[in-house]
Tab-separated table of C-alpha atoms and ligand atoms in Angstrom:
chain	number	residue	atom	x	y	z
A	1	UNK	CA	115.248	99.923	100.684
A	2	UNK	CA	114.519	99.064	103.966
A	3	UNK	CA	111.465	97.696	105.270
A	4	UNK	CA	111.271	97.632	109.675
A	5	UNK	CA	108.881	94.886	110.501
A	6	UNK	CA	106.910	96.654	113.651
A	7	UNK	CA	103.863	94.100	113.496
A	8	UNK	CA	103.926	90.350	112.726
A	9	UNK	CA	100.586	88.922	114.342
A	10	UNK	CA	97.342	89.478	112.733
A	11	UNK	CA	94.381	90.785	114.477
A	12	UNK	CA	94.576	89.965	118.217
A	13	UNK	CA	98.302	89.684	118.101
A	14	UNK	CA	100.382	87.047	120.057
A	15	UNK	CA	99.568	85.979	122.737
A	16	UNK	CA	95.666	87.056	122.309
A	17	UNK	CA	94.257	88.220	125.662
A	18	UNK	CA	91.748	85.435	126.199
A	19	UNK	CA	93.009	83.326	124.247
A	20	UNK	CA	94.317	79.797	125.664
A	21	UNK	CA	95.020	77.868	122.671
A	22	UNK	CA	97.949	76.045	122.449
A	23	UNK	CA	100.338	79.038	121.335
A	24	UNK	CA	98.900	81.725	123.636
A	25	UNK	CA	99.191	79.122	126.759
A	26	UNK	CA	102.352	77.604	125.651
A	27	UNK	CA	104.157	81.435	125.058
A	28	UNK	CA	102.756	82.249	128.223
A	29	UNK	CA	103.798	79.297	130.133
A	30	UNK	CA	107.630	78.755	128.269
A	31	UNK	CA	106.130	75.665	126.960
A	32	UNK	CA	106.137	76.291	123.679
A	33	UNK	CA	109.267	78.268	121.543
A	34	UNK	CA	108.199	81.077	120.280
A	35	UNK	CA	108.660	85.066	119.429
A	36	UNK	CA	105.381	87.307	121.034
A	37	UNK	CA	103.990	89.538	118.527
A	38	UNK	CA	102.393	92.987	118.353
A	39	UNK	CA	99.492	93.655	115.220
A	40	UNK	CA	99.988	94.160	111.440
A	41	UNK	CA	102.269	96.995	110.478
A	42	UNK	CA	105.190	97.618	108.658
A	43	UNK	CA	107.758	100.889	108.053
A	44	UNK	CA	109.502	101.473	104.990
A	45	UNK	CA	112.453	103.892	104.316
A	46	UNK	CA	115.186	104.274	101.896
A	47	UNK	CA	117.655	106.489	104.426
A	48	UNK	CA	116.603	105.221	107.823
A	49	UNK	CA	115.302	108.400	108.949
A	50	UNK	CA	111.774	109.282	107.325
A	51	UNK	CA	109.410	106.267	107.140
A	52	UNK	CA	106.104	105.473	105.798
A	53	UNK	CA	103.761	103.425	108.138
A	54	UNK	CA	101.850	100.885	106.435
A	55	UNK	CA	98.796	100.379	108.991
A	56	UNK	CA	98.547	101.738	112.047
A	57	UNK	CA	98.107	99.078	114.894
A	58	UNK	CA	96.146	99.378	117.853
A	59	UNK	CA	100.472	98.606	119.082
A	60	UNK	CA	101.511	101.382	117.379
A	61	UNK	CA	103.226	103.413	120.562
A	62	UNK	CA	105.254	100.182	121.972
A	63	UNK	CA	106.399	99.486	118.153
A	64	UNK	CA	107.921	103.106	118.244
A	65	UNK	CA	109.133	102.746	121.262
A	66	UNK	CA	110.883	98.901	120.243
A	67	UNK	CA	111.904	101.031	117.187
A	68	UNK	CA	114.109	103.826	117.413
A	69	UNK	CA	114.980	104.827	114.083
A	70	UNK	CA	111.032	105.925	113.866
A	71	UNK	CA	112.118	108.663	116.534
A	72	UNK	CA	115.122	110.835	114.693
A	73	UNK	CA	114.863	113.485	117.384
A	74	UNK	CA	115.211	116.546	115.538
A	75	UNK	CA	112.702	118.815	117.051
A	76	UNK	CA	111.049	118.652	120.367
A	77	UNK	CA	107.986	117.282	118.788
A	78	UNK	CA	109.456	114.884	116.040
A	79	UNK	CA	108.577	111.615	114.106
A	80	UNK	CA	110.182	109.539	111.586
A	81	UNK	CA	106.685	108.536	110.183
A	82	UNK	CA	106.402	110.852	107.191
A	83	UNK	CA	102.616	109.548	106.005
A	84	UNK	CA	100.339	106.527	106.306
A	85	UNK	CA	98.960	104.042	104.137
A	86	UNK	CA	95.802	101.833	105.318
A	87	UNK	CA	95.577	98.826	103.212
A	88	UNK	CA	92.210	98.097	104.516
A	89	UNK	CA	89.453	99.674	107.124
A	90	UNK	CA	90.279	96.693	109.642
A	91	UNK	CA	90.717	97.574	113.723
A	92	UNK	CA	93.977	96.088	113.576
A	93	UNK	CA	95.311	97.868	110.728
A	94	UNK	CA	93.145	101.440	111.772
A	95	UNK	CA	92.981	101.678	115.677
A	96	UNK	CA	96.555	103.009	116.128
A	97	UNK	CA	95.742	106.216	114.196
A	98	UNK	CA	93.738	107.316	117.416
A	99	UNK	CA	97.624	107.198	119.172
A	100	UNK	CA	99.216	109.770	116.570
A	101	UNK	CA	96.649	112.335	117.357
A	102	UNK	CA	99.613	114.968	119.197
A	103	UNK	CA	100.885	115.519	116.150
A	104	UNK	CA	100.423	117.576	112.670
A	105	UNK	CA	97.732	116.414	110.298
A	106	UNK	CA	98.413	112.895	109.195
A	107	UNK	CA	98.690	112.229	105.575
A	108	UNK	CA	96.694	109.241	104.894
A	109	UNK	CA	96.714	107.237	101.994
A	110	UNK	CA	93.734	104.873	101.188
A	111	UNK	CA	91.066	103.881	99.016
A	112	UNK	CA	87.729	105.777	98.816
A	113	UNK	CA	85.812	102.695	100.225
A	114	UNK	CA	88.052	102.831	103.225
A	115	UNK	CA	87.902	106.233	103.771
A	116	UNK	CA	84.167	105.955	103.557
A	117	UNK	CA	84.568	102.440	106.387
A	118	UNK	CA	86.525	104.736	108.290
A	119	UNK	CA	83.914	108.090	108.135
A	120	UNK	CA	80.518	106.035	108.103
A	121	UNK	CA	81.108	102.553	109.765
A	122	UNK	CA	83.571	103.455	112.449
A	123	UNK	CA	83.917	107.053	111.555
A	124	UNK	CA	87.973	106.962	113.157
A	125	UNK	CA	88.620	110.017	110.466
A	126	UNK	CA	85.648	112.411	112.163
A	127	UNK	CA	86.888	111.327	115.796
A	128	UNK	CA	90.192	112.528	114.452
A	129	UNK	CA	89.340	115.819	112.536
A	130	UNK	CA	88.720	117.163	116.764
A	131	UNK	CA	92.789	116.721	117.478
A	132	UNK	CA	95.109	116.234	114.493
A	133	UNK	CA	92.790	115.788	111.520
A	134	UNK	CA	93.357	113.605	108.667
A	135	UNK	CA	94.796	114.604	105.403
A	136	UNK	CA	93.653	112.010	103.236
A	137	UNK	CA	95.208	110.952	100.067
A	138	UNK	CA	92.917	109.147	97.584
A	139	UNK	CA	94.520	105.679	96.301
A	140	UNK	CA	92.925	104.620	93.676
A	141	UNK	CA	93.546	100.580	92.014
A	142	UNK	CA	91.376	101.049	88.997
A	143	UNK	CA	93.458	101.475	87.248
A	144	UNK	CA	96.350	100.958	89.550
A	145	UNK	CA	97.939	104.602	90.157
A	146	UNK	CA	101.470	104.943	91.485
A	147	UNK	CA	101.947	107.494	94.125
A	148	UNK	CA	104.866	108.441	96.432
A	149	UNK	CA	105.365	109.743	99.683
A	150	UNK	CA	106.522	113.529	99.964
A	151	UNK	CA	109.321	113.426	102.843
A	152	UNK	CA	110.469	109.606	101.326
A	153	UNK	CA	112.113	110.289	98.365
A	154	UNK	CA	112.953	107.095	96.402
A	155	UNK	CA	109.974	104.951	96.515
A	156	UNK	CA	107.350	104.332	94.601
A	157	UNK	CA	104.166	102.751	95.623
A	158	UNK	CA	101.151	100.986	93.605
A	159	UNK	CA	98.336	99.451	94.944
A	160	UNK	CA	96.216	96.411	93.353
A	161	UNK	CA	92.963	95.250	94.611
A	162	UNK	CA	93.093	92.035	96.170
A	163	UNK	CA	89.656	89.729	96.650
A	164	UNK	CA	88.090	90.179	100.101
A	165	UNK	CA	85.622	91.695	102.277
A	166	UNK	CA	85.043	94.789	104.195
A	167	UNK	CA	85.206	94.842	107.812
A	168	UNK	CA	81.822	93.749	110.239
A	169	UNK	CA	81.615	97.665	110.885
A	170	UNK	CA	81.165	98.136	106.787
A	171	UNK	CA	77.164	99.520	106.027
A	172	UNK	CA	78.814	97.199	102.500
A	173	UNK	CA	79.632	94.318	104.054
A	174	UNK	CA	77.782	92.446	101.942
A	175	UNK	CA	78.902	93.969	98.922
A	176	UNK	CA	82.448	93.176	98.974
A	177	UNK	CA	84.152	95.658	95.857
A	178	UNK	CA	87.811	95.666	94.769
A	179	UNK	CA	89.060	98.200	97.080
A	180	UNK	CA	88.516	96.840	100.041
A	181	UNK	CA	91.398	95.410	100.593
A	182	UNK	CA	94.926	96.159	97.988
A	183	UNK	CA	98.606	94.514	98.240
A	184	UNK	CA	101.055	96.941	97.370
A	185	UNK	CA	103.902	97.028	95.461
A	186	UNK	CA	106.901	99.369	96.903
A	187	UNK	CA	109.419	99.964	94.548
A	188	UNK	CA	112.821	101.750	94.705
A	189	UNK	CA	113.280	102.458	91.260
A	190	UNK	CA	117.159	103.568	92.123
A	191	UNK	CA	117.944	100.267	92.347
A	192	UNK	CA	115.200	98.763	90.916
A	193	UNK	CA	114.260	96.501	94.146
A	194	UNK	CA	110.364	95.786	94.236
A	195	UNK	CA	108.654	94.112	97.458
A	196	UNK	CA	105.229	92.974	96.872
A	197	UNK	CA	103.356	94.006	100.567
A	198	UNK	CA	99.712	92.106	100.713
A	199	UNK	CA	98.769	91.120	104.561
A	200	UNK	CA	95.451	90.556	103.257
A	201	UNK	CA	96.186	88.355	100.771
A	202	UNK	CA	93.458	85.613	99.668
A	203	UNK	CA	93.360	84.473	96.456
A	204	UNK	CA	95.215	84.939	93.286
A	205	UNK	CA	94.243	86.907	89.813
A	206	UNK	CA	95.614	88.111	86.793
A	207	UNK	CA	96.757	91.702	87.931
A	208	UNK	CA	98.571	90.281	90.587
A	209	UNK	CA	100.125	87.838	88.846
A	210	UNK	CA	103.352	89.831	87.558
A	211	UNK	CA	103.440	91.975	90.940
A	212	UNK	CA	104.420	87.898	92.168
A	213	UNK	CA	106.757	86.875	89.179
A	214	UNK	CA	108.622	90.476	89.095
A	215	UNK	CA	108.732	91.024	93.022
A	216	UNK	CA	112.455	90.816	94.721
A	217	UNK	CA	110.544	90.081	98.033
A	218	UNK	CA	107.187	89.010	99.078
A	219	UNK	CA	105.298	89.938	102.574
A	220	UNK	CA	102.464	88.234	102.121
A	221	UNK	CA	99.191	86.850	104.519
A	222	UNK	CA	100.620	84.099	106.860
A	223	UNK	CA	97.089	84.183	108.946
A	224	UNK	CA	96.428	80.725	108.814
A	225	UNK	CA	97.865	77.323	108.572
A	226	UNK	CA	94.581	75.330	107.371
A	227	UNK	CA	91.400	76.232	106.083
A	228	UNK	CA	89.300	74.785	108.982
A	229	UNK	CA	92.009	76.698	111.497
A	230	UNK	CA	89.441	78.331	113.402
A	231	UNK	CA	86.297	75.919	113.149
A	232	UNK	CA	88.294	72.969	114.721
A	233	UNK	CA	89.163	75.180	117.397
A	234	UNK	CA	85.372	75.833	117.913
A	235	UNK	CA	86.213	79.375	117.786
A	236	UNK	CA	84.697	80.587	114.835
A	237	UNK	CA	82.261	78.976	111.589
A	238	UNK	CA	84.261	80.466	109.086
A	239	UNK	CA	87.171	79.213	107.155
A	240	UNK	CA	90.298	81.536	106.044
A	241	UNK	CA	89.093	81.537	102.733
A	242	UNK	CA	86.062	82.446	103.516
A	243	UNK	CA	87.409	85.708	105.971
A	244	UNK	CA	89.939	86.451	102.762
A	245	UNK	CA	92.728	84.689	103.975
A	246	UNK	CA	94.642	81.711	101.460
A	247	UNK	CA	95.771	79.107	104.481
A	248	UNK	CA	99.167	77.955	103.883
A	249	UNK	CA	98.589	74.153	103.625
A	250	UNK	CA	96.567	72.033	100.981
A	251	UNK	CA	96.056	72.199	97.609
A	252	UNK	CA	96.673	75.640	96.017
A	253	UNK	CA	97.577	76.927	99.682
A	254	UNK	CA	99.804	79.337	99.924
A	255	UNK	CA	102.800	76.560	100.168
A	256	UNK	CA	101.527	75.249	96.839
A	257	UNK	CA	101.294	78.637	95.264
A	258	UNK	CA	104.384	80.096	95.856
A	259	UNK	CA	106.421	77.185	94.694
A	260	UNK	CA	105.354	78.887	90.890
A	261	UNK	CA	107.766	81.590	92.302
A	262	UNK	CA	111.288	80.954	92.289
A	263	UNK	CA	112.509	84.542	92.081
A	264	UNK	CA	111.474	86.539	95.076
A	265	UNK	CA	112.102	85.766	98.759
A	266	UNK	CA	109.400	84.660	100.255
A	267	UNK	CA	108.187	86.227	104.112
A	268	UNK	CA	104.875	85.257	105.871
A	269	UNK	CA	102.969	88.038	107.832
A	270	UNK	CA	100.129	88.815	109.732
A	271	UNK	CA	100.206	85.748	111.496
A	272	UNK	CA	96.803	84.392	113.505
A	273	UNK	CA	97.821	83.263	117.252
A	274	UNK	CA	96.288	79.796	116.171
A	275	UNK	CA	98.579	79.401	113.658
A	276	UNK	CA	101.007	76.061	114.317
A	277	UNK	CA	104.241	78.054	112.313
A	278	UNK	CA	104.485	80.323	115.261
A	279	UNK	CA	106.060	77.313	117.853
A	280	UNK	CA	109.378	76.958	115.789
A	281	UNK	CA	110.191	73.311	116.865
A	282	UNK	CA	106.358	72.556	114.845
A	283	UNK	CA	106.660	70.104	111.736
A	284	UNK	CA	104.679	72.951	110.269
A	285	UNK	CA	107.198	75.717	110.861
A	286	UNK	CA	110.022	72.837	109.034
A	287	UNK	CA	108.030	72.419	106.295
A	288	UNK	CA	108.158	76.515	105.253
A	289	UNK	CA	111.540	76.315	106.160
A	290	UNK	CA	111.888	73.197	103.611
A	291	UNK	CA	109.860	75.640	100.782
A	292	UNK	CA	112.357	78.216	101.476
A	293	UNK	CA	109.753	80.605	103.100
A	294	UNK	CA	109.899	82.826	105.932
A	295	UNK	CA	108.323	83.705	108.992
A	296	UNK	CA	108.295	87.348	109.700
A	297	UNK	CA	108.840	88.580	113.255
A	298	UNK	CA	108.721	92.066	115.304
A	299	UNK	CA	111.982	94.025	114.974
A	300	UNK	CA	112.981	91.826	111.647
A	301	UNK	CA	114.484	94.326	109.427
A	302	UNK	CA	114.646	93.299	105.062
A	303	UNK	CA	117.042	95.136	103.156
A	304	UNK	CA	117.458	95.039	99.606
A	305	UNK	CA	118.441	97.204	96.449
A	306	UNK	CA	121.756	97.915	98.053
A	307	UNK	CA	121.917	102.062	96.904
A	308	UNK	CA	125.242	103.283	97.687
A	309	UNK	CA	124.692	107.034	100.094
B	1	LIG	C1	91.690	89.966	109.681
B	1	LIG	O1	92.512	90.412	108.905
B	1	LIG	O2	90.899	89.055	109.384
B	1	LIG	C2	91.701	90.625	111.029
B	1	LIG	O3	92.943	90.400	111.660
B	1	LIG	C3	90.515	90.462	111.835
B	1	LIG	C4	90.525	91.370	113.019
B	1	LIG	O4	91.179	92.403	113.030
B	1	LIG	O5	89.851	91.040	113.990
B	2	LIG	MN1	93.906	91.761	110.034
B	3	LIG	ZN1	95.575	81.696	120.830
């Protein structure tokens, strides 16, 4: 299997346009060491040549560009991107889809509460239906119901509901419901490697519990660094937890959590400009590095499963 990293940065990406924190001005300014970074997305293959997008960033056209192997060139008008899965109605996980619109009818995997943020709230699927059209796939995570990819043989995906919220757009948004937001779990039965895929991730129950213990790899929600990221900043009132994001410090953070995990390699994504891991001299940054976990970056390419051709 391998998995392209096209996105690391969560919404906003890195550096944030207005932003002038001390990772957007230090990035800017060669002040602080550090990678830029385009929105949440990822690409996942088993031969290198047909791909399924997860998410579909408002960077979608400069990650394809930064990527070749998403343009095999086979036909004048050609992708690599086989089919997409949404694994949430968020604008930095949705907006790209408006930049595939030259091409055939995109096969779209997502829940039925997305489908419904993305046809009611910010109706992205109706714009849509006047150029490509959508071909949507239901997903459904109750019960969890594996589903593959035609064009990408060798994978199976399931998704699992994962505790959050819809978007602002949502006509729910105050009725958060389990498929909001899912994790999923990619799976190459050939070899039996399973990566565990859950930028949204904020809080831990018992159905994803053994997606965590059985998982060769984990790409998991590297938004924040404390809980009170964004309030000391004076940027926002709410904490991570309370946006559906488990900060990686303090007790039962995301450092504390995975240490119950000695099995899979661990890989932070969807990473908030705010975030202190991003400047890689940052005592923060040492002390993943210390827990054995990784910080995911644009171009980073995770290959495991080993299937001989
Ligand atoms: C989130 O996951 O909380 C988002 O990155 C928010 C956003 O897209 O603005
Ligand atoms: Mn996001
Ligand atoms: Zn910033």
């Amino acid at each position: 299997m391998k998995i392209l990293v096209l996105g690391s940065a969560a919404g906003g990406g890195f550096p944030q346009w207005n932003c002038n924190c001390r990772n957007c001005a230090g990035v800017r300014s060669g002040s602080v060491r550090a990678l830029p970074r385009t929105q949440s997305s990822i690409a996942v293959s088993t031969d290198g040549r047909d791909w399924v997008l997860f998410n579909a960033s408002p960077d979608i056209l400069a990650q394809i560009r930064a990527n070749p192997a998403l343009q095999p060139a086979r036909a004048l008008r050609d992708t690599g991107i086989a089919g997409v899965v949404l694994v949430d109605a968020q604008i930095d996980h949705t907006t790209g889809l408006f930049m595939l619109r030259e091409g055939a009818p995109l096969p779209v995997w997502c829940t039925r509460l997305v489908r419904e943020d993305l046809t009611v709230g910010n109706p992205v699927f109706n714009v849509l239906g006047h150029y490509c059209g959508v071909d949507w796939q239901p997903l459904c995570v109750d019960p969890p119901t594996p589903f593959s990819v035609p064009g990408v043989p060798g994978l199976r995906f399931t998704p699992v509901a994962l505790p959050s919220a819809p978007p602002p757009f949502s006509p729910r948004r105050h009725e958060p419901a389990a498929e909001d937001n899912i994790g999923v779990l990619i799976e190459e039965p050939a070899s039996g490697y399973r990566v565990f895929y859950a930028p949204g991730f904020g809080a831990m129950t018992a159905a994803l519990e053994p997606c965590f213990a059985g998982a060769d790899c984990l790409l998991l929600d590297g938004t924040f660094w404390t809980d009170d990221e964004m309030i000391r900043l004076g940027i926002s009132g709410k904490t991570a937890r309370e946006i559906g994001h488990l900060p990686q410090s303090g007790p039962d953070g995301m450092i504390d959590l995975l240490g119950h995990y000695p099995k899979p390699r661990k890989i932070l994504i969807h990473i908030n400009n705010t975030n202190p891991i991003l400047d890689e001299d940052s005592p923060e940054r040492a002390r993943l590095a210390q827990a054995g976990i990784e910080v995911a970056y644009d171009g980073m390419l995770i290959e495991g499963g080993d299937v001989p051709a």
